[in-house]
CSV table of C-alpha atoms in Angstrom, one decimal:
chain,number,residue,atom,x,y,z
V,183,UNK,CA,-22.7,-17.8,-29.2
V,184,UNK,CA,-22.1,-20.3,-26.4
V,185,UNK,CA,-24.8,-21.3,-24.0
V,186,UNK,CA,-26.3,-18.4,-22.0
V,187,UNK,CA,-25.5,-18.8,-18.3
V,188,UNK,CA,-28.0,-18.6,-15.4
V,189,UNK,CA,-28.4,-15.3,-13.7
V,190,UNK,CA,-28.1,-14.8,-9.9
V,191,UNK,CA,-29.4,-11.9,-7.8
V,192,UNK,CA,-27.8,-8.6,-8.8
V,193,UNK,CA,-25.8,-6.6,-6.4
V,194,UNK,CA,-24.8,-2.9,-6.0
V,195,UNK,CA,-21.1,-2.2,-5.7
V,196,UNK,CA,-19.6,1.3,-5.0
V,197,UNK,CA,-16.8,1.2,-7.5
V,198,UNK,CA,-16.0,4.8,-6.6
V,199,UNK,CA,-15.1,3.8,-3.1
V,200,UNK,CA,-12.8,1.2,-4.5
V,201,UNK,CA,-11.1,3.9,-6.6
V,202,UNK,CA,-10.8,6.3,-3.7
V,203,UNK,CA,-9.1,3.7,-1.4
V,204,UNK,CA,-6.0,4.1,-3.6
V,205,UNK,CA,-6.0,7.9,-3.5
V,206,UNK,CA,-2.7,8.1,-1.5
V,207,UNK,CA,-0.9,6.3,-4.3
V,208,UNK,CA,-1.2,8.5,-7.5
V,209,UNK,CA,-0.1,5.7,-9.8
V,210,UNK,CA,-2.6,3.2,-8.4
V,211,UNK,CA,-5.3,5.9,-8.2
V,212,UNK,CA,-5.1,6.7,-11.9
V,213,UNK,CA,-5.0,3.0,-12.8
V,214,UNK,CA,-8.2,2.4,-10.8
V,215,UNK,CA,-9.9,5.4,-12.5
V,216,UNK,CA,-9.0,3.9,-15.8
V,217,UNK,CA,-10.3,0.5,-14.7
V,218,UNK,CA,-13.6,2.1,-13.6
V,219,UNK,CA,-13.8,3.9,-17.0
V,220,UNK,CA,-13.2,0.5,-18.8
V,221,UNK,CA,-16.0,-1.2,-16.8
V,222,UNK,CA,-18.5,1.6,-17.3
V,223,UNK,CA,-17.6,1.6,-21.1
V,224,UNK,CA,-18.0,-2.2,-21.3
V,225,UNK,CA,-21.5,-1.7,-19.8
V,226,UNK,CA,-22.5,0.5,-22.7
V,227,UNK,CA,-21.3,-1.3,-25.9
V,228,UNK,CA,-23.2,-4.0,-27.8
V,229,UNK,CA,-23.0,-7.0,-28.0
V,230,UNK,CA,-20.2,-7.1,-25.4
V,231,UNK,CA,-22.1,-5.7,-22.4
V,232,UNK,CA,-24.4,-8.7,-22.1
V,233,UNK,CA,-22.0,-11.4,-23.4
V,234,UNK,CA,-18.7,-10.6,-21.6
V,235,UNK,CA,-18.2,-11.3,-17.9
V,236,UNK,CA,-15.6,-10.0,-15.4
V,237,UNK,CA,-13.6,-12.4,-13.3
V,238,UNK,CA,-10.1,-12.6,-11.7
V,239,UNK,CA,-8.3,-10.0,-9.6
V,240,UNK,CA,-10.3,-7.0,-10.5
V,241,UNK,CA,-13.5,-8.8,-9.5
V,242,UNK,CA,-11.8,-9.8,-6.3
V,243,UNK,CA,-10.9,-6.2,-5.5
V,244,UNK,CA,-14.1,-4.4,-6.6
V,245,UNK,CA,-16.7,-6.9,-5.3
V,246,UNK,CA,-14.9,-8.9,-2.6
V,247,UNK,CA,-12.6,-6.1,-1.3
V,248,UNK,CA,-9.4,-8.1,-1.7
V,249,UNK,CA,-6.2,-6.0,-0.9
V,250,UNK,CA,-4.2,-7.7,-3.7
V,251,UNK,CA,-3.3,-5.1,-6.3
V,252,UNK,CA,-3.6,-6.0,-9.9
V,253,UNK,CA,-3.9,-4.0,-13.1
V,254,UNK,CA,-4.9,-6.9,-15.2
V,255,UNK,CA,-8.6,-7.2,-16.2
V,256,UNK,CA,-9.7,-10.8,-16.9
V,257,UNK,CA,-12.9,-11.4,-18.8
V,258,UNK,CA,-14.8,-14.4,-20.4
V,259,UNK,CA,-17.1,-14.0,-23.3
V,260,UNK,CA,-19.8,-16.3,-24.7
V,261,UNK,CA,-19.3,-14.9,-28.2
V,262,UNK,CA,-17.9,-17.2,-30.7
V,263,UNK,CA,-14.2,-16.6,-31.5
V,264,UNK,CA,-13.7,-15.4,-35.1
V,265,UNK,CA,-11.1,-13.5,-37.0
V,266,UNK,CA,-11.6,-9.8,-36.6
V,267,UNK,CA,-13.2,-9.9,-33.1
V,268,UNK,CA,-10.3,-8.1,-31.5
V,269,UNK,CA,-10.5,-5.3,-34.0
V,270,UNK,CA,-14.3,-5.0,-33.6
V,271,UNK,CA,-14.0,-4.9,-29.8
V,272,UNK,CA,-11.3,-2.3,-30.1
V,273,UNK,CA,-13.4,-0.1,-32.3
V,274,UNK,CA,-16.4,-0.3,-30.0
V,275,UNK,CA,-14.3,0.6,-26.9
V,276,UNK,CA,-12.5,3.5,-28.6
V,277,UNK,CA,-15.7,5.0,-29.9
V,278,UNK,CA,-17.3,4.9,-26.5
V,279,UNK,CA,-14.4,5.9,-24.2
V,280,UNK,CA,-14.7,9.7,-24.7
V,281,UNK,CA,-18.3,10.2,-23.8
V,282,UNK,CA,-18.3,7.7,-21.0
V,283,UNK,CA,-15.3,9.3,-19.3
V,284,UNK,CA,-17.3,12.6,-19.3
V,285,UNK,CA,-20.4,10.9,-17.9
V,286,UNK,CA,-18.6,9.3,-14.9
V,287,UNK,CA,-16.8,12.5,-14.0
V,288,UNK,CA,-13.4,11.9,-15.6
V,289,UNK,CA,-13.4,14.4,-18.5
V,290,UNK,CA,-9.6,14.7,-18.5
V,291,UNK,CA,-9.0,10.9,-18.5
V,292,UNK,CA,-8.2,9.5,-21.9
V,293,UNK,CA,-8.3,5.8,-22.7
V,294,UNK,CA,-7.6,4.1,-26.0
V,295,UNK,CA,-6.9,0.5,-27.1
V,296,UNK,CA,-3.3,0.7,-28.3
V,297,UNK,CA,-2.7,-3.0,-29.2
V,298,UNK,CA,-4.4,-6.3,-29.6
V,299,UNK,CA,-3.2,-9.9,-29.9
V,300,UNK,CA,-4.7,-13.3,-30.8
V,301,UNK,CA,-3.9,-16.5,-28.9
V,302,UNK,CA,-3.3,-18.6,-30.9
V,303,UNK,CA,-2.6,-16.6,-34.0
V,304,UNK,CA,-3.9,-17.0,-37.5
V,305,UNK,CA,-6.3,-19.7,-38.6
V,306,UNK,CA,-5.8,-21.7,-35.4
V,307,UNK,CA,-7.6,-19.0,-33.3
V,308,UNK,CA,-11.2,-19.9,-34.1
V,309,UNK,CA,-10.5,-23.6,-34.1
V,310,UNK,CA,-8.8,-23.7,-30.6
V,311,UNK,CA,-10.6,-25.2,-27.6
V,312,UNK,CA,-9.7,-22.2,-25.4
V,313,UNK,CA,-8.7,-19.2,-27.5
V,314,UNK,CA,-8.2,-15.7,-26.1
V,315,UNK,CA,-7.4,-12.1,-27.1
V,316,UNK,CA,-5.4,-9.5,-25.2
V,317,UNK,CA,-6.0,-5.8,-25.5
V,318,UNK,CA,-3.5,-3.2,-24.3
V,319,UNK,CA,-5.4,-0.1,-23.2
V,320,UNK,CA,-3.3,3.1,-22.8
V,321,UNK,CA,-4.5,5.9,-20.5
V,322,UNK,CA,-3.3,9.4,-19.6
V,323,UNK,CA,-4.6,12.6,-18.1
V,324,UNK,CA,-4.9,15.7,-20.4
V,325,UNK,CA,-2.1,18.1,-19.8
V,326,UNK,CA,0.2,15.4,-18.3
V,327,UNK,CA,3.7,14.5,-19.4
V,328,UNK,CA,2.3,11.2,-20.8
V,329,UNK,CA,-0.3,12.9,-23.1
V,330,UNK,CA,2.1,13.1,-26.1
V,331,UNK,CA,3.0,9.4,-25.9
V,332,UNK,CA,-0.7,8.5,-25.5
V,333,UNK,CA,-1.6,10.3,-28.7
V,334,UNK,CA,1.3,8.4,-30.4
V,335,UNK,CA,-0.2,5.1,-29.2
V,336,UNK,CA,2.7,4.4,-26.9
V,337,UNK,CA,1.3,5.3,-23.4
V,338,UNK,CA,3.5,3.8,-20.7
V,339,UNK,CA,0.4,3.4,-18.5
V,340,UNK,CA,-1.7,0.5,-19.7
V,341,UNK,CA,-4.4,-1.8,-18.7
V,342,UNK,CA,-3.9,-5.4,-19.8
V,343,UNK,CA,-7.3,-6.9,-20.7
V,344,UNK,CA,-7.5,-10.7,-21.3
V,345,UNK,CA,-10.6,-12.1,-22.9
V,346,UNK,CA,-11.2,-15.9,-23.0
V,347,UNK,CA,-13.5,-17.7,-25.3
V,348,UNK,CA,-15.2,-21.2,-25.0
V,349,UNK,CA,-15.0,-21.1,-21.2
V,350,UNK,CA,-17.9,-23.0,-19.5
V,351,UNK,CA,-19.9,-20.5,-17.4
V,352,UNK,CA,-22.7,-21.8,-15.2
V,353,UNK,CA,-23.9,-18.6,-13.5
V,354,UNK,CA,-23.3,-14.9,-13.6
V,355,UNK,CA,-24.6,-11.9,-11.7
V,356,UNK,CA,-25.2,-8.3,-12.7
V,357,UNK,CA,-23.1,-5.7,-10.9
V,358,UNK,CA,-24.7,-2.3,-10.6
V,359,UNK,CA,-21.9,0.4,-10.3
V,360,UNK,CA,-22.6,3.1,-7.8
V,361,UNK,CA,-22.9,6.0,-8.0
V,362,UNK,CA,-23.1,5.9,-11.8
V,363,UNK,CA,-25.6,3.0,-12.2
V,364,UNK,CA,-23.9,1.3,-15.1
V,365,UNK,CA,-24.5,-2.4,-15.2
V,366,UNK,CA,-21.8,-5.0,-16.1
V,367,UNK,CA,-21.8,-8.8,-15.8
V,368,UNK,CA,-19.5,-10.8,-13.6
V,369,UNK,CA,-18.8,-14.4,-12.6
V,370,UNK,CA,-21.0,-15.8,-9.8
V,371,UNK,CA,-19.2,-16.9,-6.6
V,372,UNK,CA,-19.3,-20.5,-7.6
V,373,UNK,CA,-17.8,-19.9,-11.0
V,374,UNK,CA,-15.1,-17.7,-9.6
V,375,UNK,CA,-14.1,-20.3,-7.0
V,376,UNK,CA,-14.3,-23.2,-9.5
V,377,UNK,CA,-12.2,-21.5,-12.1
V,378,UNK,CA,-9.5,-20.6,-9.6
V,379,UNK,CA,-9.3,-24.2,-8.4
V,380,UNK,CA,-9.0,-25.4,-11.9
V,381,UNK,CA,-6.2,-22.9,-12.6
V,382,UNK,CA,-4.3,-24.4,-9.6
V,383,UNK,CA,-4.8,-27.9,-11.0
V,384,UNK,CA,-3.6,-26.8,-14.4
V,385,UNK,CA,-0.3,-25.3,-13.2
V,386,UNK,CA,1.9,-28.2,-14.2
V,387,UNK,CA,0.4,-28.9,-17.6
V,388,UNK,CA,0.5,-25.1,-18.4
V,389,UNK,CA,3.9,-24.5,-16.7
V,390,UNK,CA,2.4,-21.9,-14.4
V,391,UNK,CA,3.0,-20.7,-10.9
V,392,UNK,CA,-0.3,-19.5,-9.5
V,393,UNK,CA,0.8,-17.8,-6.2
V,394,UNK,CA,-2.4,-15.7,-6.0
V,395,UNK,CA,-5.1,-18.3,-6.1
V,396,UNK,CA,-4.8,-19.9,-2.7
V,397,UNK,CA,-4.9,-16.3,-1.3
V,398,UNK,CA,-7.9,-15.3,-3.3
V,399,UNK,CA,-9.8,-18.5,-2.6
V,400,UNK,CA,-9.2,-18.3,1.2
V,401,UNK,CA,-10.8,-14.8,1.1
V,402,UNK,CA,-13.8,-16.0,-0.9
V,403,UNK,CA,-14.3,-19.1,1.4
V,404,UNK,CA,-13.8,-17.2,4.7
V,405,UNK,CA,-16.3,-14.5,3.6
V,406,UNK,CA,-19.1,-16.9,2.9
V,407,UNK,CA,-21.1,-19.7,4.5
V,408,UNK,CA,-21.8,-22.6,2.1
V,409,UNK,CA,-24.8,-24.8,2.6
V,410,UNK,CA,-25.0,-28.2,0.9
V,411,UNK,CA,-26.7,-27.0,-2.3
V,412,UNK,CA,-24.1,-24.3,-2.7
V,413,UNK,CA,-21.3,-26.8,-2.2
V,414,UNK,CA,-22.9,-29.0,-4.8
V,415,UNK,CA,-23.1,-26.0,-7.2
V,416,UNK,CA,-19.3,-25.3,-6.8
V,417,UNK,CA,-18.6,-29.0,-7.3
V,418,UNK,CA,-20.7,-29.3,-10.5
V,419,UNK,CA,-19.2,-26.0,-11.9
V,420,UNK,CA,-15.7,-27.3,-11.1
V,421,UNK,CA,-16.4,-30.5,-13.0
V,422,UNK,CA,-17.7,-28.7,-16.0
V,423,UNK,CA,-14.8,-26.4,-16.2
V,424,UNK,CA,-12.2,-29.2,-15.6
V,425,UNK,CA,-13.8,-31.5,-18.2
V,426,UNK,CA,-13.6,-28.6,-20.8
V,427,UNK,CA,-9.8,-28.7,-20.4
V,428,UNK,CA,-9.5,-32.6,-20.1
V,429,UNK,CA,-8.9,-32.6,-16.4
V,430,UNK,CA,-10.5,-35.2,-14.1
V,431,UNK,CA,-10.3,-33.8,-10.6
V,432,UNK,CA,-10.6,-36.0,-7.5
V,433,UNK,CA,-10.8,-35.3,-3.8
V,434,UNK,CA,-7.0,-35.5,-3.4
V,435,UNK,CA,-6.1,-33.5,-6.5
V,436,UNK,CA,-5.5,-30.2,-4.7
V,437,UNK,CA,-3.1,-31.7,-2.2
V,438,UNK,CA,-0.7,-33.1,-4.9
V,439,UNK,CA,2.8,-32.0,-4.1
V,440,UNK,CA,3.4,-30.2,-7.4
V,441,UNK,CA,0.2,-28.2,-7.0
V,442,UNK,CA,1.4,-26.9,-3.7
V,443,UNK,CA,5.0,-26.4,-4.7
V,444,UNK,CA,4.1,-24.2,-7.7
V,445,UNK,CA,1.5,-22.1,-5.8
V,446,UNK,CA,3.9,-21.6,-2.8
V,447,UNK,CA,7.0,-20.8,-4.8
V,448,UNK,CA,6.5,-17.0,-5.2
V,449,UNK,CA,4.1,-16.5,-2.3
V,450,UNK,CA,6.2,-14.0,-0.4
V,451,UNK,CA,6.4,-11.7,-3.4
V,452,UNK,CA,2.7,-10.7,-2.7
V,453,UNK,CA,3.9,-8.7,0.3
V,454,UNK,CA,4.5,-5.9,-2.2
V,455,UNK,CA,0.8,-5.9,-3.1
V,456,UNK,CA,-0.8,-6.9,0.2
V,457,UNK,CA,1.5,-5.9,3.0
V,458,UNK,CA,0.1,-8.0,5.8
V,459,UNK,CA,0.3,-11.3,3.9
V,460,UNK,CA,-1.0,-14.4,5.8
V,461,UNK,CA,1.1,-17.5,5.9
V,462,UNK,CA,0.7,-19.8,2.9
V,463,UNK,CA,0.0,-22.8,5.2
V,464,UNK,CA,-3.1,-21.0,6.6
V,465,UNK,CA,-4.6,-20.2,3.3
V,466,UNK,CA,-3.7,-23.6,1.9
V,467,UNK,CA,-5.5,-25.3,4.8
V,468,UNK,CA,-8.7,-23.2,4.4
V,469,UNK,CA,-8.9,-24.0,0.7
V,470,UNK,CA,-8.1,-27.7,1.0
V,471,UNK,CA,-10.7,-28.1,3.8
V,472,UNK,CA,-13.3,-26.5,1.6
V,473,UNK,CA,-12.3,-28.5,-1.5
V,474,UNK,CA,-12.4,-31.8,0.3
V,475,UNK,CA,-15.9,-30.9,1.7
V,476,UNK,CA,-17.4,-30.8,-1.7
V,477,UNK,CA,-19.7,-33.8,-2.5
V,478,UNK,CA,-17.0,-36.1,-4.1
V,479,UNK,CA,-18.1,-39.6,-4.8
V,480,UNK,CA,-16.9,-42.3,-2.3
């Protein structure tokens, strides 16, 4: 197991309210119910409940009230990658889904892991510097048209769960789910910000276009007031995460033309998820101002 991160003060989050905010959209509403069921189930299974941490878009929506819609669940675990870990995680989830769904008031909601994949595959997986597994979790309501396909393992409604290994984590916090009182672990604010910045810096090397990160980062930065120790914590966390992927960030890294070009390219497609989408330039300026205010060496 990797190094245990520090723990920050726990918070209470009404996940039920987050689910109910999508009630006017039946598809999104069911997806959020399935997400709530997944998080509650994760909070009950060993050893994953204390070693696996939520990050990404779902954390943004549940804790930081982002309007960006996403069905992908991103996690990091401090467990060591090994062959068979995806199968073990699958079994633990599938064993627990039925009773947890009844406990949280969704007795007719069925969830089951339908698929799993290793990245990279085969013997390279446990040797890789940043391996991952992906789980496809099908869900359906009893009595629905999708129930037959669900039982065949081919549910069209799925949660995509990405779990990363060997990712440096400096601090996490415990999230208490209201009203059910399940406890799951999530990235601290500094880890969430640092990892999103690193993802932007990795765009070119990984051939990615990270349209969402400047938006997410602007929300996180605008919601908070950072004192000098907190800025130092973000800076040190960023360095740790970057060095783990052979990146040497500088004060000017985020304003490199290719970083901006890739992040801006698909920006306007987020209108489908957000509606009142701010201008890219506004979010970019917020994030760059914060980034440059970190305690970079002269």
